[in-house]
XYZ file of C-alpha atoms in Angstrom:
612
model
C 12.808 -27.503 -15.481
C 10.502 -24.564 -14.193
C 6.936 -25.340 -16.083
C 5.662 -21.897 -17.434
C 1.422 -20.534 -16.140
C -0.912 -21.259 -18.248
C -2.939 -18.078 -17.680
C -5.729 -19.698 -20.099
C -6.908 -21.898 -15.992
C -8.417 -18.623 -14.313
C -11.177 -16.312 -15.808
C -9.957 -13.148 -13.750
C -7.503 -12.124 -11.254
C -9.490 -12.692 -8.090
C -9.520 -16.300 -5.750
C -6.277 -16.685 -7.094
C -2.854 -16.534 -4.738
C -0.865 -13.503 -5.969
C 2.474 -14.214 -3.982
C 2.031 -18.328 -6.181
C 1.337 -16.543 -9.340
C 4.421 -12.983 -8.977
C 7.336 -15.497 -9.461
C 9.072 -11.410 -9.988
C 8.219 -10.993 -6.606
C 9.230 -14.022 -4.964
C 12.466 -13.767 -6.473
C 13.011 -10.367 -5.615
C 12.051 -11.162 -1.971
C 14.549 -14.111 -1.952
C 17.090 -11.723 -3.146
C 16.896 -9.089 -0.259
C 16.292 -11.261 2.921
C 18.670 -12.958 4.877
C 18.781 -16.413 4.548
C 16.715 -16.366 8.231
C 14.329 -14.090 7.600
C 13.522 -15.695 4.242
C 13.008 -19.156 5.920
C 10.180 -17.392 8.282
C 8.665 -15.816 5.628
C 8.295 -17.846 2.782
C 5.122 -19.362 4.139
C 3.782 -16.326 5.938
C 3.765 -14.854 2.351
C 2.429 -17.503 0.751
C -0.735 -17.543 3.283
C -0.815 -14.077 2.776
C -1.239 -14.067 -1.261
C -3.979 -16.657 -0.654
C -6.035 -14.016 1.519
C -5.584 -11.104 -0.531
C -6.159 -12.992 -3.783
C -9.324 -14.742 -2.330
C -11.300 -12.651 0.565
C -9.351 -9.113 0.413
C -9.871 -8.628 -2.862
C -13.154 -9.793 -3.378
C -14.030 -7.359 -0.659
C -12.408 -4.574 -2.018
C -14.745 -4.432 -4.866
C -17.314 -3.927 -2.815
C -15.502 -1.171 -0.809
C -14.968 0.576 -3.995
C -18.596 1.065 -4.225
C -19.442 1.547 -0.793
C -16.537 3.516 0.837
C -16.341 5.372 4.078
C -19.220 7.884 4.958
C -18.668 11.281 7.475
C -20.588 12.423 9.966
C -19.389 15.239 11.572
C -21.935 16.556 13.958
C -24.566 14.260 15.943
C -28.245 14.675 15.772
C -27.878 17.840 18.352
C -25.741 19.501 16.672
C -22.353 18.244 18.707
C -19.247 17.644 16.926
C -18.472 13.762 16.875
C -16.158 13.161 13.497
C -17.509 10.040 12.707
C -16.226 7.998 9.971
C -18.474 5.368 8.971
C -17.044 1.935 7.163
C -18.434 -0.556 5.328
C -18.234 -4.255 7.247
C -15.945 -6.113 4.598
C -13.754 -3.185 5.267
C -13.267 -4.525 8.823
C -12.611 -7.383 8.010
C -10.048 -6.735 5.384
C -8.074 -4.673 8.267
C -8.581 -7.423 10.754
C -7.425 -10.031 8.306
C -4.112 -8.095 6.959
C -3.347 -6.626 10.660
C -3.274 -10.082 12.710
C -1.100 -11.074 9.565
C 1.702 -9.055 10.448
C 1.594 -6.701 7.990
C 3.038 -3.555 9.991
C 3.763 -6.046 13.851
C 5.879 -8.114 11.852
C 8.851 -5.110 11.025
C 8.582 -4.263 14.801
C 8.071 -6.869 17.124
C 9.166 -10.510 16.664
C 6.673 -12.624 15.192
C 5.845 -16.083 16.301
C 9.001 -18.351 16.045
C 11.140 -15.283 15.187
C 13.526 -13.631 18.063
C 13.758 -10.542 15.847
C 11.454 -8.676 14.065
C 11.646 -8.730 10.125
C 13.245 -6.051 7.899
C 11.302 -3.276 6.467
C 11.537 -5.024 3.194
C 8.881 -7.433 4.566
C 6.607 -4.526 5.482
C 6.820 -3.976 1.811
C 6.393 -7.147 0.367
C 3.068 -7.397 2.130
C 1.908 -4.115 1.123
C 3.187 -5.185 -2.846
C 0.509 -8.351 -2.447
C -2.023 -5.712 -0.760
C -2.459 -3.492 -3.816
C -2.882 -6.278 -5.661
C -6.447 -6.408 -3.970
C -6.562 -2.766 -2.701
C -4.061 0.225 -3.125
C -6.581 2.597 -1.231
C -6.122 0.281 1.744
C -2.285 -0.041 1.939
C -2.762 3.919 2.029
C -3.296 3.771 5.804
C -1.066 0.374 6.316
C 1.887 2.091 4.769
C 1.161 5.295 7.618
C 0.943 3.190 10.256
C 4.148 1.667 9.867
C 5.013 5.129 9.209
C 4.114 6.316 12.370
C 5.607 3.218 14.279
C 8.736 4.412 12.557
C 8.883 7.576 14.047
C 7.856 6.566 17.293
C 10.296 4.109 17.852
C 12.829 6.394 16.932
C 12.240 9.439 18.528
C 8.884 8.686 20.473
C 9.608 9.043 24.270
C 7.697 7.165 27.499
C 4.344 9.109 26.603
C 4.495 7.593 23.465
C 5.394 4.198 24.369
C 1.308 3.002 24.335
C 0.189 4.232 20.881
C 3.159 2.549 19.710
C 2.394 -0.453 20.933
C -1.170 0.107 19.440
C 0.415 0.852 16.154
C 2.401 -2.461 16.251
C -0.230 -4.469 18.028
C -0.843 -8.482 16.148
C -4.493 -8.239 17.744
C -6.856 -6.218 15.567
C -8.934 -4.938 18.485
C -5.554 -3.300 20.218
C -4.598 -1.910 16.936
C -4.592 1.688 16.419
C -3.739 3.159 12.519
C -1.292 5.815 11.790
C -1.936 8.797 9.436
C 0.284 11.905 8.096
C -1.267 15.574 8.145
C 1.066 17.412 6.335
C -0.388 19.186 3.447
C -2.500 22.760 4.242
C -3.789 24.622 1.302
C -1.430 27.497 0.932
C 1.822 25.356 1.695
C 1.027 21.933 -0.716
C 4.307 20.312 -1.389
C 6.099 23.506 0.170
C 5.733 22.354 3.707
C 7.537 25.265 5.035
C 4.879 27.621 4.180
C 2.655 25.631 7.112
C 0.838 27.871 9.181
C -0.734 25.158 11.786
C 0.731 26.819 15.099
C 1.136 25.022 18.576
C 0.018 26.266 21.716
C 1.143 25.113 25.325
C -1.601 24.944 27.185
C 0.017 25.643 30.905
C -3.727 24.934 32.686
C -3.768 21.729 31.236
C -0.475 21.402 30.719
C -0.571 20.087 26.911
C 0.084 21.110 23.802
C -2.586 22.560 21.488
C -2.602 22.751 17.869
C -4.512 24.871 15.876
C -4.957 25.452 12.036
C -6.352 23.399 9.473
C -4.815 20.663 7.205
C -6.454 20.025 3.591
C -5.400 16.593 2.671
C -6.123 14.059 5.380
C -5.868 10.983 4.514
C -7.641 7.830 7.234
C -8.968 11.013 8.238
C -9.898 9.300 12.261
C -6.362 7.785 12.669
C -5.455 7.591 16.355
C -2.296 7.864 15.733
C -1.785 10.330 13.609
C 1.742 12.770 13.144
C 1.300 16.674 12.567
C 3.402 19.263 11.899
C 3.092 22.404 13.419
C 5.045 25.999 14.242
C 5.097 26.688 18.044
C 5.769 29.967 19.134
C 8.859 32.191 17.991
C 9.811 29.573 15.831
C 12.072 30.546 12.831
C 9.888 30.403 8.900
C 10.063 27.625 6.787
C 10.863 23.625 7.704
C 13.509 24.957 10.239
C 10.712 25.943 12.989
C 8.461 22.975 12.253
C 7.628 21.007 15.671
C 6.167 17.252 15.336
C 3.363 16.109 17.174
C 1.263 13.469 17.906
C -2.680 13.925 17.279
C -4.950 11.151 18.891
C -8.502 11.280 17.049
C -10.192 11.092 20.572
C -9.093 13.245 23.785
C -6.975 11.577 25.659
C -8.202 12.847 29.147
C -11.710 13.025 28.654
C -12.442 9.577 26.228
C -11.966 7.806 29.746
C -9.370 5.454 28.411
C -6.374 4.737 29.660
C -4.022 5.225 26.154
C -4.970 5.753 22.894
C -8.462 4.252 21.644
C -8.013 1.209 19.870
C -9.796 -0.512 16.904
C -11.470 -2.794 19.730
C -13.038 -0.043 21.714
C -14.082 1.848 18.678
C -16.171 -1.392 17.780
C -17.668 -1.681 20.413
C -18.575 1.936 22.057
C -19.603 3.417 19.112
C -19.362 7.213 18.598
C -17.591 9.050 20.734
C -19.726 11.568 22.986
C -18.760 14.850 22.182
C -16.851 15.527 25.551
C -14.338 12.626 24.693
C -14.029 14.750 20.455
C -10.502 15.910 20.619
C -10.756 19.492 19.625
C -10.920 19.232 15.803
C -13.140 18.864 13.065
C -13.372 16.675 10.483
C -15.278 19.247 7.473
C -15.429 16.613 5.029
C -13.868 13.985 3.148
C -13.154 14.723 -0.718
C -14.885 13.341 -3.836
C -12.187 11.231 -5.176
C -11.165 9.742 -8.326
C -10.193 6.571 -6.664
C -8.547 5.019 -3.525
C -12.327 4.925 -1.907
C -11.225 2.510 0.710
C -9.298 5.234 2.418
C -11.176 8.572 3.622
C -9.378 11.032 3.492
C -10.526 14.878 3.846
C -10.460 18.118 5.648
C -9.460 18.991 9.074
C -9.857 21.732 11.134
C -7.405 22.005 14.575
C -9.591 24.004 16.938
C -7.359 23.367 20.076
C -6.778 19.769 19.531
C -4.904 18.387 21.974
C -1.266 16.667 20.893
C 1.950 15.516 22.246
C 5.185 16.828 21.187
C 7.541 14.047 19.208
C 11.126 14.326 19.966
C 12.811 17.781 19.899
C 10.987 21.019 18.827
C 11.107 22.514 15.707
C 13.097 19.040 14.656
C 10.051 17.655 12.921
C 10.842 17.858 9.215
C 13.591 15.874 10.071
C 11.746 13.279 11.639
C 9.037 13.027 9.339
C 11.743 12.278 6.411
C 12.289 9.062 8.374
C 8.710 8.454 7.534
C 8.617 10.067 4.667
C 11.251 7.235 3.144
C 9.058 4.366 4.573
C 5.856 6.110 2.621
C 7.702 6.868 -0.369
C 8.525 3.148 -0.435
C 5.113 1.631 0.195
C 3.945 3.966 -2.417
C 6.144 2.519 -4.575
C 5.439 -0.973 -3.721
C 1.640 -0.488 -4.316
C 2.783 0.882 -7.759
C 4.314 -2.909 -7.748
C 1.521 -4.360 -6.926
C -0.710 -2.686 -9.315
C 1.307 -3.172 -12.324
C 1.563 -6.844 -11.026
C -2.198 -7.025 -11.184
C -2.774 -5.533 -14.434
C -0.477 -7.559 -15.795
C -2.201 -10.690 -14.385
C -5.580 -9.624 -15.706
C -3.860 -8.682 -19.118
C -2.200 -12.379 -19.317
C -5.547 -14.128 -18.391
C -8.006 -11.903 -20.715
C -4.899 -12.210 -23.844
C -4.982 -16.435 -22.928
C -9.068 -16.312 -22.932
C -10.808 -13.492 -25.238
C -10.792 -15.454 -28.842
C -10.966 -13.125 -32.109
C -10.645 -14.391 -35.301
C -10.515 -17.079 -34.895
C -7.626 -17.111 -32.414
C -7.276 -16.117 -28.433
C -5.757 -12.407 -28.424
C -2.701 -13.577 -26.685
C -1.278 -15.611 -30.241
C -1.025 -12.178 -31.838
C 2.273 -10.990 -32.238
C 1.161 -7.480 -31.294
C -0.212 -8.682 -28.389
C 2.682 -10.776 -27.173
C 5.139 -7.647 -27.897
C 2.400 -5.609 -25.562
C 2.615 -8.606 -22.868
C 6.122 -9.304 -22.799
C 6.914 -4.982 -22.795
C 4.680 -4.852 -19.160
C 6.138 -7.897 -18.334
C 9.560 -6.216 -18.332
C 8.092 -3.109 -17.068
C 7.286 -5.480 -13.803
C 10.471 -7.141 -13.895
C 11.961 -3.370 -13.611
C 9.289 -1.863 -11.003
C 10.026 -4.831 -8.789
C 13.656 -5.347 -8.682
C 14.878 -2.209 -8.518
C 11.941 -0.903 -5.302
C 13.045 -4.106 -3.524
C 16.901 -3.324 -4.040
C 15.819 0.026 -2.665
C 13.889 -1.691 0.288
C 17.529 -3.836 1.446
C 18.991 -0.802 1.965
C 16.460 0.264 4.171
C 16.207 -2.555 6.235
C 19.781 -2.638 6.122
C 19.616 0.415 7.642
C 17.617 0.016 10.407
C 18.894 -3.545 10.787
C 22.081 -1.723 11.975
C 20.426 1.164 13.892
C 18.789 -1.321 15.824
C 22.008 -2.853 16.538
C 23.610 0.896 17.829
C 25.561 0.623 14.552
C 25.726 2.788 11.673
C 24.701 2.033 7.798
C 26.127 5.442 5.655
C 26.781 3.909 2.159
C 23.213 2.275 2.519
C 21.644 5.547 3.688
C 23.290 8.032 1.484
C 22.831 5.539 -1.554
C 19.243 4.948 -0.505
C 18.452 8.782 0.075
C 18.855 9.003 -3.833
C 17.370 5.617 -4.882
C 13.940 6.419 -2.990
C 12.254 9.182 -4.667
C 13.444 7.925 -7.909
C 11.882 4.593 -6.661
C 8.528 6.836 -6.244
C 8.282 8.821 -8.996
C 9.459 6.362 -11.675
C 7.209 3.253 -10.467
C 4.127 5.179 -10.201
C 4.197 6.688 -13.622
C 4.541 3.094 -14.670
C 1.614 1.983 -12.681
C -0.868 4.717 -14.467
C 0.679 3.771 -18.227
C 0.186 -0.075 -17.302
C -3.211 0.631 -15.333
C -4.387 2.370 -18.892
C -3.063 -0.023 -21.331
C -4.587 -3.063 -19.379
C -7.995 -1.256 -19.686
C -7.131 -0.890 -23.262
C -6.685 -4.447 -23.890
C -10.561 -5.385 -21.711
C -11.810 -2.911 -24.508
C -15.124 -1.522 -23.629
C -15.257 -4.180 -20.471
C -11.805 -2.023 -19.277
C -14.000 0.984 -19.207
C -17.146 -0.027 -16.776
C -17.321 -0.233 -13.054
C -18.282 -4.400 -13.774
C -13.984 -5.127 -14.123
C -11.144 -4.243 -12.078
C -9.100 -2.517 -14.643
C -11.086 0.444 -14.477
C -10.341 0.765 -10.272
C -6.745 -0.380 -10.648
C -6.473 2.898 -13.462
C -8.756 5.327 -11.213
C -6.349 3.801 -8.146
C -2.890 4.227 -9.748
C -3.549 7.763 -10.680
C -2.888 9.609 -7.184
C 0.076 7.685 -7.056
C 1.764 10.259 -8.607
C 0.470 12.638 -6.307
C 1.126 11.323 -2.774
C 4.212 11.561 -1.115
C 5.357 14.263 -3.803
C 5.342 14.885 -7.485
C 7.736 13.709 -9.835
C 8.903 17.195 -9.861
C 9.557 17.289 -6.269
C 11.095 14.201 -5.938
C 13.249 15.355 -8.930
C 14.378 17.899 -7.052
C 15.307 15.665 -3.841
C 17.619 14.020 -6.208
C 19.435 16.581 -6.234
C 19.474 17.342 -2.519
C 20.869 13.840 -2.091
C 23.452 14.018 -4.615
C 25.036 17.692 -3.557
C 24.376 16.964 0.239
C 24.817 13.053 1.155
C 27.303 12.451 -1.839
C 25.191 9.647 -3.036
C 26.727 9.700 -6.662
C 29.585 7.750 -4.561
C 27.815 4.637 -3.105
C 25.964 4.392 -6.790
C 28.848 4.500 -8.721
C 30.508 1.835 -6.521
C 27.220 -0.095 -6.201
C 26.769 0.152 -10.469
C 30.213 -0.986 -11.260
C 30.651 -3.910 -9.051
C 26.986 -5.345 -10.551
C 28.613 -4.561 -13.699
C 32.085 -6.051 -13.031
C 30.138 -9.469 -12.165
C 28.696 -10.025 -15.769
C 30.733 -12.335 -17.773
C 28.619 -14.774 -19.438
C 29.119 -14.396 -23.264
C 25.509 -13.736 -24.060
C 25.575 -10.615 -21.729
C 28.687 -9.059 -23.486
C 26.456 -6.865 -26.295
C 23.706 -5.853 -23.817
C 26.734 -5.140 -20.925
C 28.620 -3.488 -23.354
C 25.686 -1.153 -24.123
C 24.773 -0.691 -20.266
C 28.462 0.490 -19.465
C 28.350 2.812 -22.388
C 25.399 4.137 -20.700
C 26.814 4.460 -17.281
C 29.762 6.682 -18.323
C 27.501 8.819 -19.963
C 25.457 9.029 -16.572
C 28.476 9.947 -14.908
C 29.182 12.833 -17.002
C 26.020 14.070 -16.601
C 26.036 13.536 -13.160
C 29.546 15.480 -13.591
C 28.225 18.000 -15.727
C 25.124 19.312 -13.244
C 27.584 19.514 -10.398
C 29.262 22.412 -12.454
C 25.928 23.958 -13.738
C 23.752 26.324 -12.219
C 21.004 25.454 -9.893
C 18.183 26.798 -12.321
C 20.069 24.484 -14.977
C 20.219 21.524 -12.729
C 16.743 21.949 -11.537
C 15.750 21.952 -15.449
C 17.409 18.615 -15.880
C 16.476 16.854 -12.692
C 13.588 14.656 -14.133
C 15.667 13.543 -16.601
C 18.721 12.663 -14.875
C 16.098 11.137 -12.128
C 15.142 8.435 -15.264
C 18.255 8.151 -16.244
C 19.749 6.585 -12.965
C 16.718 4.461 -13.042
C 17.386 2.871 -16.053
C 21.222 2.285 -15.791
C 20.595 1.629 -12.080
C 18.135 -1.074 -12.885
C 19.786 -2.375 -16.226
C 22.833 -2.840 -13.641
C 20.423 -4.898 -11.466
C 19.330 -6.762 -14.362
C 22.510 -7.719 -15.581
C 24.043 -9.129 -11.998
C 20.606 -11.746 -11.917
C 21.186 -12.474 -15.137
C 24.615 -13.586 -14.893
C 24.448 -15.391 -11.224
C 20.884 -16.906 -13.338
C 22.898 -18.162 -16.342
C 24.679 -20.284 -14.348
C 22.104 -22.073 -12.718
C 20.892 -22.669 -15.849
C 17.858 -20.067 -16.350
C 17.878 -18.149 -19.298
C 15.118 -15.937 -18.931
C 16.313 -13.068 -16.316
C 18.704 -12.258 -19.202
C 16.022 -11.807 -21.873
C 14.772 -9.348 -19.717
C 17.429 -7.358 -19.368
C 18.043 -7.608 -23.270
C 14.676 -6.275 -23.638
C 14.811 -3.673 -20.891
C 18.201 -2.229 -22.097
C 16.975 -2.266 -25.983
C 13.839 -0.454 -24.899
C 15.166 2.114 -22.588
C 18.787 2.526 -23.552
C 19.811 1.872 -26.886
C 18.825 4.473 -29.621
C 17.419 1.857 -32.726
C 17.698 3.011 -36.109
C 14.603 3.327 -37.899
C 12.801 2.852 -34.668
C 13.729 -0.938 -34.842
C 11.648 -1.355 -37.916
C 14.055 -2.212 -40.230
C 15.822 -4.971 -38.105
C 14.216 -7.870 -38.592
C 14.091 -8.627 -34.621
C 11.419 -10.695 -33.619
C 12.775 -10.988 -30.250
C 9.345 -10.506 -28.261
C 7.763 -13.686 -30.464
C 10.815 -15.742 -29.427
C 11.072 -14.778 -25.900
C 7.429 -14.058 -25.162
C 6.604 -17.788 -23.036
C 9.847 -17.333 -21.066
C 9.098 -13.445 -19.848
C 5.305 -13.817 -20.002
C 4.699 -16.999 -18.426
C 8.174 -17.928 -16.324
C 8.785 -20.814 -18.833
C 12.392 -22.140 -18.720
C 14.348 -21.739 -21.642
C 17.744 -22.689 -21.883
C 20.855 -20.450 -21.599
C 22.032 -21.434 -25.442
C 18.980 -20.643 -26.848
C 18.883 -17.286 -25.042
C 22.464 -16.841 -27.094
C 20.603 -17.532 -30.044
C 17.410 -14.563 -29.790
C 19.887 -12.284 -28.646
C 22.103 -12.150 -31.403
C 19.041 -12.808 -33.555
C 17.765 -9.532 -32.274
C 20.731 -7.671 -32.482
């Protein structure tokens, strides 16, 4: 008998342990490891939600008001890019770095021969932006970066990734992405950032400026560039490697690590790689992350893999950050909800606490489910990515994983952040006035979750990747097999009405999926948000439907409320809006979606046809 939380113990969502409290999240996690990894991890996670919910996140409140400060020129004059951070900011990256939080996908950790799955990477990062989106920003590059450089970095790359991947904080370098310049935004081709060999010092040299920077003083940060002759657009980008010091005249032997930064202070301006840091931009939110302008004036880089291969190779990271975006969106939502559930069990008005209102408890269980939806279908996302590089690492090959997870991942993206902004502005709505002022976290998590959107590609762009996946990898193949045998495995008797509506809905994906394949591209490109949703929400109600069933027969009723609710919500078209009938189904279901109570699998028989 699983005893549901009584949110009513805690006043807020801080000095709690997140990874205790997300029961989503723990399933989802037990879900997508192998039975090894899961063993490992389970603690590891659990000591992890108990530093972000305590230390982490009381820190990042403070960030939030005292962020990162640039310097960019010394008292003469010199240029020194100096990024100033507050202390509790150090010790938030010291505390979620010697955790494992990016060493742990890349090296074996401590009683491990192999390292973990990607998925893990993610998991961490889901519990991080609990406490601080803005700060998974540069954890999610950094495992970025690793990415790249273990796949196509060569011996001159071999010590900034170790720095990247390094358990000790004061060995650790960051990653960071400079992609974006101010005539190109999302069109990368249009990049005008131009590489130079340099035969005198027999280096490359990049210069140009980028306009969106984000952990601006990264020393490992990835570039794109154009060297020479190259062809226009993606095709004659070049990837390189910018370290924010020189590497020849800092007087270190490999990249400049968290350590040495600590303790040397600013660099003289002999040891400034050639670049400037202008200035970092005025945000809305994510103020634990500085990110600004930057101005290549001859900075000196190292050429990643092949030239004018570097679109290529920044997808690979690309994937990774469109994940960990995603899985911050996850973690936000997961937040919001837990601030939502505590405030609803506390904050009494007439008469009553908020939370024994039925509109309330409709509002509750509704970002419950939007949780429940977030979660399981990033994480599904996530095993194919670790299933992918589970088997590159092993010289094998993963297509069906690859091609299915080239089309899963930007929907992944664009649909989870959306959610995150709509929950993030609802939860203020439910503080009230409280929601609205600097004093509660609702009013971060709301001014966080809004460049979610943003980074790592519109919803418009990633629309449009949809499509790239589906004409060029085939992925409608490896999601039509993947829907229908998660569909195929349903066969308890209370699934049969919401499973028959879900299949309905899947044949009607396939003939729009069908139908665009015969359109033209300015049609297809007009319906590639919507078909982007719609695969979501078959996709996930597919998901929903397999845990239900293998759930049912354990004896746990409520992973198939919350598919009835996700399916009635996002799939079926309800006459009169619902209004006329008569379902009460979020009173009857709300303790066993809002606060993991058991409920039994005949009773879940009885609000489901009740509701139908």
């Amino acid at each position: 008998m699983v005893t549901g939380i009584d949110y009513a113990e805690f006043s807020d969502g801080r000095g709690v342990n997140y990874w205790t409290l997300d029961r989503t999240l723990r399933r989802e996690v037990r879900r997508v490891y192998t039975d090894d990894e899961f063993t490992w991890a389970e603690s590891h996670l659990a000591d992890f939600g108990e530093t972000v919910g305590h230390t982490i996140a009381a820190n990042a409140d403070d960030i939030d008001d005292h962020g990162p400060e640039l310097e960019p020129y010394d008292r003469d004059g010199e240029v020194q890019n100096l990024v100033r951070y507050p202390e509790r900011q150090y010790e938030n990256e010291r505390l979620a770095y010697e955790q494992g939080i990016v060493a742990d996908a890349f090296e074996a950790p401590p009683g491990r021969d192999e390292p973990m799955g990607l998925a893990h990477n993610l998991a961490m990062q889901c519990l991080l932006s609990y406490a601080d989106p803005g700060f998974d920003c540069p954890v999610a590059m950094t495992a970025g970066a690793a990415l790249v450089l273990e796949k196509f970095g060569g011996d001159e790359h071999a010590p900034f990734y170790e720095a990247l991947t390094s358990r000790e904080y004061d060995g650790l370098i960051e990653g960071a992405m400079f992609l974006t310049e101010k005539q190109g935004g999302s069109d990368v081709g249009a990049n005008e950032t131009r590489a130079e060999w340099d035969d005198e010092a027999g280096c490359w040299r990049l210069f140009g400026e980028k306009w969106f920077c984000s952990n601006i003083d990264a020393e490992g940060t990835l570039a794109l560039a154009r060297t020479a002759d190259a062809p226009d657009g993606t095709a004659g980008l070049s990837m390189f490697l910018v370290p924010h010091a020189d590497p020849d005249r800092s007087g270190q032997n490999g990249p400049l690590t968290k350590g040495q930064r600590l303790e040397d202070g600013p660099l003289s301006p002999e040891a400034v790689n050639d670049q400037l840091y202008r200035r970092l931009k005025d945000k809305l939110g994510t103020i634990s992350v500085p990110t600004g302008e930057v101005e290549f004036t001859g900075a000196k880089a190292l050429l990643v893999g092949e030239a004018e291969n570097g679109f290529r190779q920044m997808a690979e990271m690309l994937n990774l950050e469109r994940l960990s975006n995603a899985a911050a969106s996850c973690g936000i939502i997961g937040r919001v909800l837990l601030e939502s559930k505590i405030y609803a069990a506390n904050r009494e008005a007439f008469g009553e606490t908020i939370g024994q209102y039925p509109l309330m408890r409709a509002d509750l269980v509704d970002m419950a489910v939007t949780h429940e939806a977030a979660t399981t279908y990033v994480f599904e996302a996530a095993r194919l990515l670790s299933e992918r590089e589970r088997a590159e690492r092993a010289g094998e090959t993963a297509d069906d994983a690859y091609r299915l997870m080239r089309l899963l991942i930007p929907i992944a993206k664009a649909r989870t952040a959306r959610m995150a902004v709509e929950t993030a502005s609802y939860g203020m709505e439910i503080h009230g006035g409280n929601g609205y002022v600097n004093d509660f976290v609702t009013n971060r998590l709301l001014r966080d979750a809004q460049v979610l959107p943003i980074w790592e590609g519109t919803e418009n762009v990633l629309s449009l990747d949809v499509l790239r996946a589906l004409e060029h990898e085939e992925a409608h193949e490896p999601l039509q097999a993947a829907i229908e045998a998660r569909l195929e495995s349903v066969s308890h008797p209370a699934l049969a009405d919401t499973t028959a509506t879900v299949e309905d809905e899947y044949h009607d994906l396939l003939t729009a999926l069908a139908t665009l394949a015969g359109e033209d591209d300015e049609y297809a490109q007009l319906s590639a948000k919507r078909l982007a949703h719609y695969v979501f929400d078959v996709f996930t109600a597919a998901l929903f439907l397999e845990n239900a069933q293998r759930e049912l027969e354990a004896g746990n009723g409520r992973p198939a409320l919350v598919a009835q609710r996700f399916v009635s919500t996002e799939l079926e078209a309800r006459e009169a809006r619902g209004i006329t009938s008569g379902d009460r189904f979020a009173l009857e279901a709300y303790d066993p979606i809002v606060r993991y109570e058991s409920i039994d699998p005949d009773r879940v028989r009885e609000i489901m046809t009740e509701s139908d």
